Short mmCIF file of N, CA and C in Angstrom, two decimals:
data_model
loop_
_atom_site.label_atom_id
_atom_site.label_comp_id
_atom_site.label_asym_id
_atom_site.label_seq_id
_atom_site.Cartn_x
_atom_site.Cartn_y
_atom_site.Cartn_z
N UNK R 1 98.62 -108.26 103.83
CA UNK R 1 99.29 -107.16 103.40
C UNK R 1 100.33 -106.61 104.33
N UNK R 2 101.50 -106.89 104.11
CA UNK R 2 102.36 -106.16 105.43
C UNK R 2 102.53 -104.59 105.38
N UNK R 3 101.87 -104.05 104.36
CA UNK R 3 102.18 -102.36 104.59
C UNK R 3 101.36 -101.96 103.55
N UNK R 4 100.58 -100.99 104.52
CA UNK R 4 99.40 -100.12 103.67
C UNK R 4 99.95 -99.14 102.59
N UNK R 5 100.88 -98.37 103.20
CA UNK R 5 101.40 -96.97 102.35
C UNK R 5 103.07 -96.96 102.92
N UNK R 6 103.85 -96.52 101.92
CA UNK R 6 105.47 -96.41 102.56
C UNK R 6 105.95 -94.95 101.46
N UNK R 7 106.99 -94.08 102.36
CA UNK R 7 107.48 -93.59 101.60
C UNK R 7 108.97 -93.34 102.45
N UNK R 8 109.87 -93.40 101.49
CA UNK R 8 111.31 -93.79 102.48
C UNK R 8 111.21 -94.83 103.35
N UNK R 9 111.54 -94.15 104.46
CA UNK R 9 111.47 -94.97 105.70
C UNK R 9 110.26 -95.01 106.86
N UNK R 10 109.24 -94.26 106.14
CA UNK R 10 108.18 -94.33 106.54
C UNK R 10 107.03 -95.45 105.92
N UNK R 11 106.38 -95.74 106.88
CA UNK R 11 105.23 -96.71 106.51
C UNK R 11 104.15 -96.82 107.47
N UNK R 12 103.01 -96.99 106.90
CA UNK R 12 101.48 -97.15 107.79
C UNK R 12 101.25 -98.65 107.13
N UNK R 13 101.15 -99.47 108.42
CA UNK R 13 100.89 -100.48 108.53
C UNK R 13 99.61 -101.26 108.96
N UNK R 14 99.29 -102.72 108.60
CA UNK R 14 98.40 -103.08 109.78
C UNK R 14 98.73 -103.48 110.91
N UNK R 15 97.62 -103.53 112.03
CA UNK R 15 97.81 -104.14 113.16
C UNK R 15 98.22 -105.41 113.29
N UNK R 16 99.41 -105.88 113.78
CA UNK R 16 99.68 -107.28 114.01
C UNK R 16 99.90 -107.77 115.10
N UNK R 17 99.70 -108.65 116.12
CA UNK R 17 100.47 -109.13 117.39
C UNK R 17 101.84 -108.37 117.67
N UNK R 18 102.70 -108.71 117.05
CA UNK R 18 103.75 -107.89 117.16
C UNK R 18 104.04 -106.38 117.34
N UNK R 19 103.25 -105.68 116.23
CA UNK R 19 102.93 -104.14 115.91
C UNK R 19 101.94 -103.91 117.63
N UNK R 20 101.43 -104.53 117.98
CA UNK R 20 99.97 -104.39 119.32
C UNK R 20 101.44 -103.97 120.34
N UNK R 21 102.10 -105.04 120.50
CA UNK R 21 103.28 -105.11 121.65
C UNK R 21 103.68 -103.92 121.48
N UNK R 22 104.30 -103.29 120.43
CA UNK R 22 105.01 -102.14 120.18
C UNK R 22 104.23 -100.95 120.47
N UNK R 23 103.07 -100.83 120.12
CA UNK R 23 101.88 -99.88 120.55
C UNK R 23 101.85 -100.11 121.85
N UNK R 24 101.63 -101.12 122.58
CA UNK R 24 101.49 -101.20 123.90
C UNK R 24 102.37 -100.30 124.57
N UNK R 25 103.48 -99.94 124.16
CA UNK R 25 104.67 -99.42 124.87
C UNK R 25 104.71 -97.81 124.63
N UNK R 26 104.05 -97.60 123.87
CA UNK R 26 104.06 -95.64 123.68
C UNK R 26 103.36 -95.33 124.23
N UNK R 27 103.29 -93.94 124.63
CA UNK R 27 102.52 -93.15 125.53
C UNK R 27 102.26 -92.11 125.30
N UNK R 28 101.49 -91.20 125.64
CA UNK R 28 101.10 -89.77 125.22
C UNK R 28 102.05 -88.75 126.18
N UNK R 29 102.19 -87.73 125.61
CA UNK R 29 102.74 -86.72 126.47
C UNK R 29 101.76 -86.34 127.48
N UNK R 30 102.29 -85.84 128.83
CA UNK R 30 100.85 -85.77 129.79
C UNK R 30 100.15 -84.49 129.36
N UNK R 31 100.52 -83.44 128.66
CA UNK R 31 99.33 -82.54 128.27
C UNK R 31 98.57 -83.02 127.11
N UNK R 32 98.81 -84.01 126.38
CA UNK R 32 98.04 -84.84 125.62
C UNK R 32 96.73 -85.38 125.66
N UNK R 33 97.00 -85.88 127.27
CA UNK R 33 96.18 -86.80 128.18
C UNK R 33 94.74 -86.31 127.22
N UNK R 34 93.83 -87.18 127.16
CA UNK R 34 92.25 -86.90 126.90
C UNK R 34 92.04 -86.36 125.64
N UNK R 35 92.99 -86.13 124.82
CA UNK R 35 92.89 -85.46 123.42
C UNK R 35 92.72 -86.91 122.40
N UNK R 36 93.18 -87.75 122.78
CA UNK R 36 93.01 -89.20 122.13
C UNK R 36 92.96 -90.41 122.63
N UNK R 37 91.82 -91.18 122.37
CA UNK R 37 91.51 -92.72 122.96
C UNK R 37 92.84 -93.25 122.96
N UNK R 38 92.86 -94.51 123.98
CA UNK R 38 94.10 -94.93 124.20
C UNK R 38 94.02 -96.08 122.99
N UNK R 39 94.92 -97.00 122.39
CA UNK R 39 94.96 -97.82 121.38
C UNK R 39 93.90 -99.08 121.64
N UNK R 40 93.99 -99.58 122.63
CA UNK R 40 92.79 -100.55 123.52
C UNK R 40 91.37 -99.96 123.02
N UNK R 41 91.27 -98.74 123.43
CA UNK R 41 89.98 -98.24 123.28
C UNK R 41 89.59 -98.07 121.64
N UNK R 42 90.65 -97.68 120.99
CA UNK R 42 90.43 -97.39 119.27
C UNK R 42 90.24 -98.93 118.86
N UNK R 43 90.93 -99.83 119.11
CA UNK R 43 90.77 -100.96 118.34
C UNK R 43 89.68 -101.70 118.99
N UNK R 44 89.23 -101.63 120.11
CA UNK R 44 87.76 -102.17 120.50
C UNK R 44 86.75 -101.37 119.74
N UNK R 45 87.04 -100.03 119.42
CA UNK R 45 85.63 -99.19 118.39
C UNK R 45 85.87 -99.83 117.20
N UNK R 46 87.30 -100.25 116.70
CA UNK R 46 87.44 -100.90 115.44
C UNK R 46 86.91 -102.24 115.23
N UNK R 47 86.98 -102.79 115.98
CA UNK R 47 86.00 -104.16 116.39
C UNK R 47 84.52 -104.12 116.12
N UNK R 48 83.88 -103.09 116.88
CA UNK R 48 82.44 -102.93 116.59
C UNK R 48 81.83 -102.21 115.53
N UNK R 49 82.90 -101.45 114.69
CA UNK R 49 82.45 -100.57 113.73
C UNK R 49 83.50 -100.63 112.72
N UNK R 50 83.30 -101.52 111.63
CA UNK R 50 84.39 -102.01 110.65
C UNK R 50 84.42 -100.94 109.80
N UNK R 51 84.24 -99.88 109.94
CA UNK R 51 84.09 -98.77 108.86
C UNK R 51 85.82 -98.03 109.31
N UNK R 52 86.29 -98.42 110.70
CA UNK R 52 87.49 -97.93 111.01
C UNK R 52 88.53 -98.77 110.46
N UNK R 53 89.81 -98.25 110.15
CA UNK R 53 90.80 -98.90 110.02
C UNK R 53 92.20 -98.40 110.96
N UNK R 54 92.43 -99.19 112.23
CA UNK R 54 93.46 -98.89 112.91
C UNK R 54 94.82 -99.16 112.03
N UNK R 55 95.99 -98.64 112.25
CA UNK R 55 97.20 -98.57 111.86
C UNK R 55 98.35 -98.20 112.71
N UNK R 56 99.22 -99.08 112.57
CA UNK R 56 100.86 -98.66 113.27
C UNK R 56 101.34 -97.57 112.00
N UNK R 57 102.00 -96.88 112.89
CA UNK R 57 103.07 -95.96 112.19
C UNK R 57 104.44 -96.27 112.69
N UNK R 58 105.54 -96.51 111.56
CA UNK R 58 106.63 -96.97 111.56
C UNK R 58 107.59 -96.69 110.71
N UNK R 59 109.05 -96.19 111.41
CA UNK R 59 110.08 -96.07 110.63
C UNK R 59 110.69 -97.20 110.84
N UNK R 60 111.06 -97.43 109.42
CA UNK R 60 111.98 -98.97 109.33
C UNK R 60 110.94 -99.77 109.81
N UNK R 61 111.22 -100.69 111.03
CA UNK R 61 110.22 -101.68 111.54
C UNK R 61 109.93 -100.96 112.99
N UNK R 62 110.20 -99.83 113.40
CA UNK R 62 110.23 -99.55 114.51
C UNK R 62 109.12 -99.15 114.79
N UNK R 63 107.99 -99.16 115.36
CA UNK R 63 106.57 -98.71 115.67
C UNK R 63 106.58 -97.15 116.38
N UNK R 64 106.30 -96.45 115.85
CA UNK R 64 106.30 -95.04 116.76
C UNK R 64 105.18 -94.37 116.63
N UNK R 65 103.93 -94.60 116.29
CA UNK R 65 102.83 -94.06 116.34
C UNK R 65 101.64 -95.03 115.93
N UNK R 66 100.38 -94.52 115.84
CA UNK R 66 98.96 -95.04 115.70
C UNK R 66 98.12 -94.06 114.92
N UNK R 67 97.65 -94.59 114.21
CA UNK R 67 96.48 -94.02 113.30
C UNK R 67 95.30 -94.81 113.16
N UNK R 68 93.98 -93.89 113.10
CA UNK R 68 92.94 -95.19 112.77
C UNK R 68 92.05 -93.87 111.78
N UNK R 69 91.45 -94.30 110.87
CA UNK R 69 90.73 -93.79 109.61
C UNK R 69 89.33 -94.45 108.98
N UNK R 70 88.79 -93.50 108.21
CA UNK R 70 87.54 -94.91 107.73
C UNK R 70 86.90 -93.69 106.89
N UNK R 71 85.83 -94.53 106.28
CA UNK R 71 84.94 -93.77 105.19
C UNK R 71 83.41 -93.77 105.70
N UNK R 72 82.85 -92.95 105.94
CA UNK R 72 81.83 -92.74 106.72
C UNK R 72 80.54 -92.20 105.95
N UNK R 73 79.51 -92.83 105.54
CA UNK R 73 78.19 -92.34 105.04
C UNK R 73 77.69 -90.92 105.87
N UNK R 74 77.76 -90.07 105.84
CA UNK R 74 76.87 -88.89 106.58
C UNK R 74 75.96 -88.41 106.09
N UNK R 75 75.30 -87.53 106.70
CA UNK R 75 74.21 -86.55 106.11
C UNK R 75 74.32 -85.73 105.05
N UNK R 76 75.68 -85.07 104.87
CA UNK R 76 76.49 -84.53 104.04
C UNK R 76 77.06 -85.25 102.86
N UNK R 77 76.78 -86.50 102.91
CA UNK R 77 77.45 -87.41 102.10
C UNK R 77 78.38 -88.08 102.20
N UNK R 78 79.61 -89.49 101.62
CA UNK R 78 80.33 -89.66 102.17
C UNK R 78 81.88 -89.17 102.44
N UNK R 79 82.12 -89.17 103.80
CA UNK R 79 83.50 -88.53 104.08
C UNK R 79 84.54 -89.37 104.64
N UNK R 80 85.77 -89.21 103.80
CA UNK R 80 86.82 -89.72 104.53
C UNK R 80 87.26 -89.23 105.88
N UNK R 81 87.51 -89.63 107.04
CA UNK R 81 87.99 -89.41 108.33
C UNK R 81 89.38 -89.59 108.61
N UNK R 82 90.50 -88.89 108.82
CA UNK R 82 91.46 -89.18 109.63
C UNK R 82 91.36 -89.05 111.09
N UNK R 83 90.44 -90.19 111.54
CA UNK R 83 90.08 -89.85 113.06
C UNK R 83 90.79 -90.12 114.25
N UNK R 84 91.76 -90.97 114.01
CA UNK R 84 92.64 -90.90 115.46
C UNK R 84 94.21 -91.02 114.88
N UNK R 85 95.22 -90.07 115.95
CA UNK R 85 96.60 -89.99 115.42
C UNK R 85 97.29 -89.50 116.53
N UNK R 86 98.34 -90.42 116.90
CA UNK R 86 99.38 -89.93 117.93
C UNK R 86 100.48 -90.40 117.28
N UNK R 87 101.55 -89.89 117.80
CA UNK R 87 103.19 -90.26 118.09
C UNK R 87 103.39 -90.23 119.32
N UNK R 88 103.86 -91.71 119.77
CA UNK R 88 104.65 -91.83 121.06
C UNK R 88 105.24 -90.59 121.44
N UNK R 89 105.15 -90.21 122.74
CA UNK R 89 105.99 -89.06 123.45
C UNK R 89 107.26 -88.90 123.16
N UNK R 90 107.91 -90.39 123.41
CA UNK R 90 109.48 -90.39 123.29
C UNK R 90 109.98 -90.14 121.84
N UNK R 91 108.94 -90.24 120.70
CA UNK R 91 109.11 -89.66 119.48
C UNK R 91 109.09 -88.45 118.81
N UNK R 92 108.33 -87.50 119.95
CA UNK R 92 107.84 -86.44 119.56
C UNK R 92 109.16 -85.24 119.37
N UNK R 93 108.73 -84.50 118.89
CA UNK R 93 109.82 -82.96 118.39
C UNK R 93 110.76 -83.38 117.71
N UNK R 94 110.56 -84.43 116.70
CA UNK R 94 111.51 -84.80 116.02
C UNK R 94 111.31 -84.46 114.18
N UNK R 95 109.78 -83.91 114.25
CA UNK R 95 109.36 -83.87 113.13
C UNK R 95 108.72 -84.96 112.28
N UNK R 96 108.36 -85.86 113.29
CA UNK R 96 107.54 -87.35 112.83
C UNK R 96 105.90 -86.96 112.81
N UNK R 97 105.70 -86.40 113.81
CA UNK R 97 104.19 -85.89 113.67
C UNK R 97 103.69 -85.48 112.16
N UNK R 98 104.26 -84.50 111.82
CA UNK R 98 104.29 -83.82 110.44
C UNK R 98 104.45 -84.88 109.38
N UNK R 99 105.51 -85.35 109.43
CA UNK R 99 105.91 -86.21 108.29
C UNK R 99 104.88 -87.67 108.05
N UNK R 100 104.56 -88.18 109.34
CA UNK R 100 103.49 -89.22 109.14
C UNK R 100 102.09 -88.68 109.02
N UNK R 101 101.70 -87.32 109.40
CA UNK R 101 100.61 -87.10 109.01
C UNK R 101 100.29 -86.61 107.58
N UNK R 102 101.41 -86.17 106.97
CA UNK R 102 101.68 -85.86 105.75
C UNK R 102 101.45 -87.11 104.77
N UNK R 103 102.11 -88.10 105.28
CA UNK R 103 102.09 -89.57 104.39
C UNK R 103 100.76 -90.25 104.67
N UNK R 104 99.84 -90.05 105.61
CA UNK R 104 98.50 -90.38 106.04
C UNK R 104 97.63 -89.99 105.02
N UNK R 105 97.77 -88.32 104.86
CA UNK R 105 96.96 -87.70 103.78
C UNK R 105 97.25 -88.13 102.55
N UNK R 106 98.62 -88.35 102.00
CA UNK R 106 98.83 -88.90 100.61
C UNK R 106 98.14 -90.20 100.87
N UNK R 107 98.57 -91.31 101.40
CA UNK R 107 97.40 -92.14 101.53
C UNK R 107 96.27 -92.28 101.44
N UNK R 108 95.33 -91.52 102.19
CA UNK R 108 93.99 -91.64 102.35
C UNK R 108 93.55 -90.81 100.81
N UNK R 109 94.17 -89.97 100.46
CA UNK R 109 93.85 -89.10 99.07
C UNK R 109 93.95 -90.61 98.04
N UNK R 110 95.10 -91.37 97.89
CA UNK R 110 94.98 -92.41 97.05
C UNK R 110 94.34 -93.55 97.26
N UNK R 111 94.10 -93.96 98.31
CA UNK R 111 93.02 -95.35 98.57
C UNK R 111 91.58 -94.81 98.41
N UNK R 112 91.23 -93.65 98.74
CA UNK R 112 89.65 -93.81 98.84
C UNK R 112 89.41 -92.65 97.42
N UNK R 113 90.68 -92.32 96.89
CA UNK R 113 90.03 -91.30 95.81
C UNK R 113 88.84 -90.35 95.88
N UNK R 114 89.58 -89.65 96.90
CA UNK R 114 88.53 -88.31 97.75
C UNK R 114 89.14 -87.10 97.31
N UNK R 115 88.46 -86.50 97.42
CA UNK R 115 89.03 -84.61 97.45
C UNK R 115 89.24 -84.11 98.70
N UNK R 116 88.56 -84.50 99.72
CA UNK R 116 88.39 -84.09 101.09
C UNK R 116 88.53 -85.09 102.09
N UNK R 117 89.55 -84.42 103.13
CA UNK R 117 89.91 -85.53 104.44
C UNK R 117 89.15 -84.65 105.54
N UNK R 118 88.87 -85.44 106.47
CA UNK R 118 87.92 -84.81 107.52
C UNK R 118 88.71 -85.28 109.02
N UNK R 119 88.91 -84.16 109.75
CA UNK R 119 89.06 -84.84 111.28
C UNK R 119 88.21 -83.81 112.23
N UNK R 120 88.57 -84.30 113.34
CA UNK R 120 87.96 -83.43 114.53
C UNK R 120 89.04 -83.24 115.75
N UNK R 121 88.95 -82.22 116.18
CA UNK R 121 89.84 -81.88 117.31
C UNK R 121 89.35 -80.96 118.41
N UNK R 122 89.61 -81.05 119.65
CA UNK R 122 89.12 -80.11 120.86
C UNK R 122 89.65 -78.77 120.27
N UNK R 123 88.89 -77.98 120.70
CA UNK R 123 89.40 -76.24 120.60
C UNK R 123 90.58 -76.15 121.34
N UNK R 124 90.73 -76.45 122.33
CA UNK R 124 91.91 -76.36 123.46
C UNK R 124 93.36 -77.31 122.83
N UNK R 125 93.22 -77.69 122.05
CA UNK R 125 94.42 -78.97 121.43
C UNK R 125 95.16 -77.91 120.60
N UNK R 126 95.94 -77.32 121.20
CA UNK R 126 96.20 -76.15 120.13
C UNK R 126 97.53 -76.74 119.73
N UNK R 127 98.41 -77.55 120.07
CA UNK R 127 99.40 -78.22 119.09
C UNK R 127 98.75 -78.99 117.96
N UNK R 128 97.87 -79.67 118.16
CA UNK R 128 97.10 -80.09 117.07
C UNK R 128 96.66 -79.56 115.91
N UNK R 129 95.92 -78.24 116.64
CA UNK R 129 95.40 -77.61 115.69
C UNK R 129 96.33 -76.65 114.34
N UNK R 130 97.69 -76.42 115.27
CA UNK R 130 98.68 -75.53 114.50
C UNK R 130 99.20 -76.65 113.27
N UNK R 131 99.52 -77.83 113.89
CA UNK R 131 100.07 -79.18 113.18
C UNK R 131 98.89 -79.12 111.75
N UNK R 132 97.78 -79.37 112.18
CA UNK R 132 97.04 -79.30 111.05
C UNK R 132 96.67 -78.44 109.88
N UNK R 133 96.71 -77.26 110.46
CA UNK R 133 96.67 -76.04 109.36
C UNK R 133 97.77 -75.93 108.88
N UNK R 134 99.13 -76.15 109.46
CA UNK R 134 100.23 -76.23 108.43
C UNK R 134 100.12 -77.58 107.22
N UNK R 135 99.04 -78.22 107.59
CA UNK R 135 99.07 -79.19 106.49
C UNK R 135 97.81 -78.88 105.60
N UNK R 136 96.95 -77.69 105.70
CA UNK R 136 95.87 -77.34 104.65
C UNK R 136 94.72 -77.75 105.36
N UNK R 137 94.70 -77.74 106.46
CA UNK R 137 93.32 -78.35 107.14
C UNK R 137 92.64 -77.02 107.68
N UNK R 138 91.57 -76.67 107.36
CA UNK R 138 90.47 -75.38 107.86
C UNK R 138 89.46 -75.49 108.91
N UNK R 139 89.12 -75.07 109.95
CA UNK R 139 87.93 -75.25 110.53
C UNK R 139 86.47 -75.08 109.52
N UNK R 140 85.55 -75.86 109.68
CA UNK R 140 84.50 -75.71 108.74
C UNK R 140 83.31 -75.39 109.35
N UNK R 141 83.49 -75.16 110.70
CA UNK R 141 82.09 -74.56 111.27
C UNK R 141 81.22 -75.69 112.01
N UNK R 142 81.67 -76.53 111.83
CA UNK R 142 81.18 -77.89 112.54
C UNK R 142 81.54 -78.54 113.54
N UNK R 143 80.72 -79.05 114.29
CA UNK R 143 81.02 -79.78 115.48
C UNK R 143 80.72 -81.36 115.41
N UNK R 144 81.49 -82.19 115.78
CA UNK R 144 81.11 -83.67 115.63
C UNK R 144 80.24 -84.15 116.54
N UNK R 145 80.15 -85.26 116.78
CA UNK R 145 78.99 -86.09 118.02
C UNK R 145 79.48 -85.48 119.43
N UNK R 146 80.77 -85.35 119.62
CA UNK R 146 81.44 -85.29 120.63
C UNK R 146 81.90 -83.89 121.17
N UNK R 147 81.37 -82.90 120.15
CA UNK R 147 81.67 -81.30 120.35
C UNK R 147 83.22 -80.87 120.10
N UNK R 148 83.52 -81.80 119.41
CA UNK R 148 84.95 -81.48 118.77
C UNK R 148 84.79 -80.54 117.39
N UNK R 149 86.07 -79.48 117.62
CA UNK R 149 85.51 -78.88 115.90
C UNK R 149 86.21 -79.85 114.90
N UNK R 150 85.36 -79.65 113.48
CA UNK R 150 85.50 -80.47 112.44
C UNK R 150 86.35 -79.71 111.72
N UNK R 151 87.71 -80.18 111.17
CA UNK R 151 88.57 -79.55 110.13
C UNK R 151 88.37 -80.27 108.81
N UNK R 152 88.68 -79.77 107.81
CA UNK R 152 88.74 -80.44 106.50
C UNK R 152 89.98 -79.65 105.69
N UNK R 153 90.55 -80.41 105.00
CA UNK R 153 91.64 -80.06 104.00
C UNK R 153 90.93 -80.72 102.66
N UNK R 154 91.26 -79.93 101.67
CA UNK R 154 90.89 -80.60 100.57
C UNK R 154 92.20 -80.88 99.74
N UNK R 155 92.09 -81.66 98.43
CA UNK R 155 93.09 -82.55 97.72
C UNK R 155 94.03 -81.07 97.02
N UNK R 156 95.48 -81.17 97.44
CA UNK R 156 96.04 -80.03 96.45
C UNK R 156 96.03 -78.72 97.18
N UNK R 157 95.76 -78.94 98.72
CA UNK R 157 95.54 -77.32 99.72
C UNK R 157 96.95 -76.76 99.73
N UNK R 158 97.88 -77.47 99.57
CA UNK R 158 99.46 -77.00 99.86
C UNK R 158 100.18 -76.62 98.60
N UNK R 159 99.18 -76.90 97.29
CA UNK R 159 99.74 -76.96 96.32
C UNK R 159 100.34 -75.50 95.69
N UNK R 160 99.70 -74.66 96.79
CA UNK R 160 100.35 -73.52 95.88
C UNK R 160 101.38 -72.37 96.64
N UNK R 161 101.93 -73.15 97.08
CA UNK R 161 103.10 -72.86 97.60
C UNK R 161 103.49 -72.14 99.08
N UNK R 162 102.13 -72.13 99.73
CA UNK R 162 101.94 -71.31 100.84
C UNK R 162 102.89 -72.25 101.94
N UNK R 163 102.95 -73.49 101.75
CA UNK R 163 103.64 -74.54 102.90
C UNK R 163 104.05 -75.75 102.19
N UNK R 164 105.47 -75.95 102.59
CA UNK R 164 105.92 -76.90 102.26
C UNK R 164 106.10 -77.88 102.95
N UNK R 165 106.14 -79.24 102.77
CA UNK R 165 106.34 -80.33 103.52
C UNK R 165 107.42 -81.08 103.25
N UNK R 166 108.46 -81.21 104.54
CA UNK R 166 109.58 -82.26 104.04
C UNK R 166 109.75 -83.17 104.89
N UNK R 167 109.35 -84.50 104.16
CA UNK R 167 109.37 -85.60 104.76
C UNK R 167 110.39 -86.33 104.78
N UNK R 168 111.70 -86.06 104.45
CA UNK R 168 112.75 -86.48 104.45
C UNK R 168 113.84 -86.15 105.26
N UNK R 169 113.43 -85.04 105.76
CA UNK R 169 114.25 -84.58 107.04
C UNK R 169 113.44 -84.15 108.29
N UNK R 170 113.49 -85.19 109.39
CA UNK R 170 112.73 -85.17 110.58
C UNK R 170 113.63 -84.16 111.41
#
């Protein structure tokens, strides 16, 4: 399968050797260092834990970001996690972060047929928290095993018109 999910020119793709080379060229903005693991660390974790699915995020065929997600059985029951996510520093500030996060949510809802999606975020990662809140995520009061705050969004959280997502204009 060459594409997991696509909307217009945005696509979520499996990792291939060519995409891996492109991912290696991406970097985080200096102020984002420490908030997300490197692609190599994520891929190593996905090798060890097959519940993780790594993906390259592309515009047309140009890789501009990375995501990792999965379905995990937990004490609370099964949860879909939008676990790792970043857009390369050179592509930030153009609306791609929001556009791809929205695309990821649509994909995860469709693929897993779930009603809730979870993620975790450091409390001092204000930019990410703001982005996730704009997509309907709310803090649920939990902390993950690394001490990060857990956020959850429900299918249709933005259907009330409180916020809109424009993925055709970056």
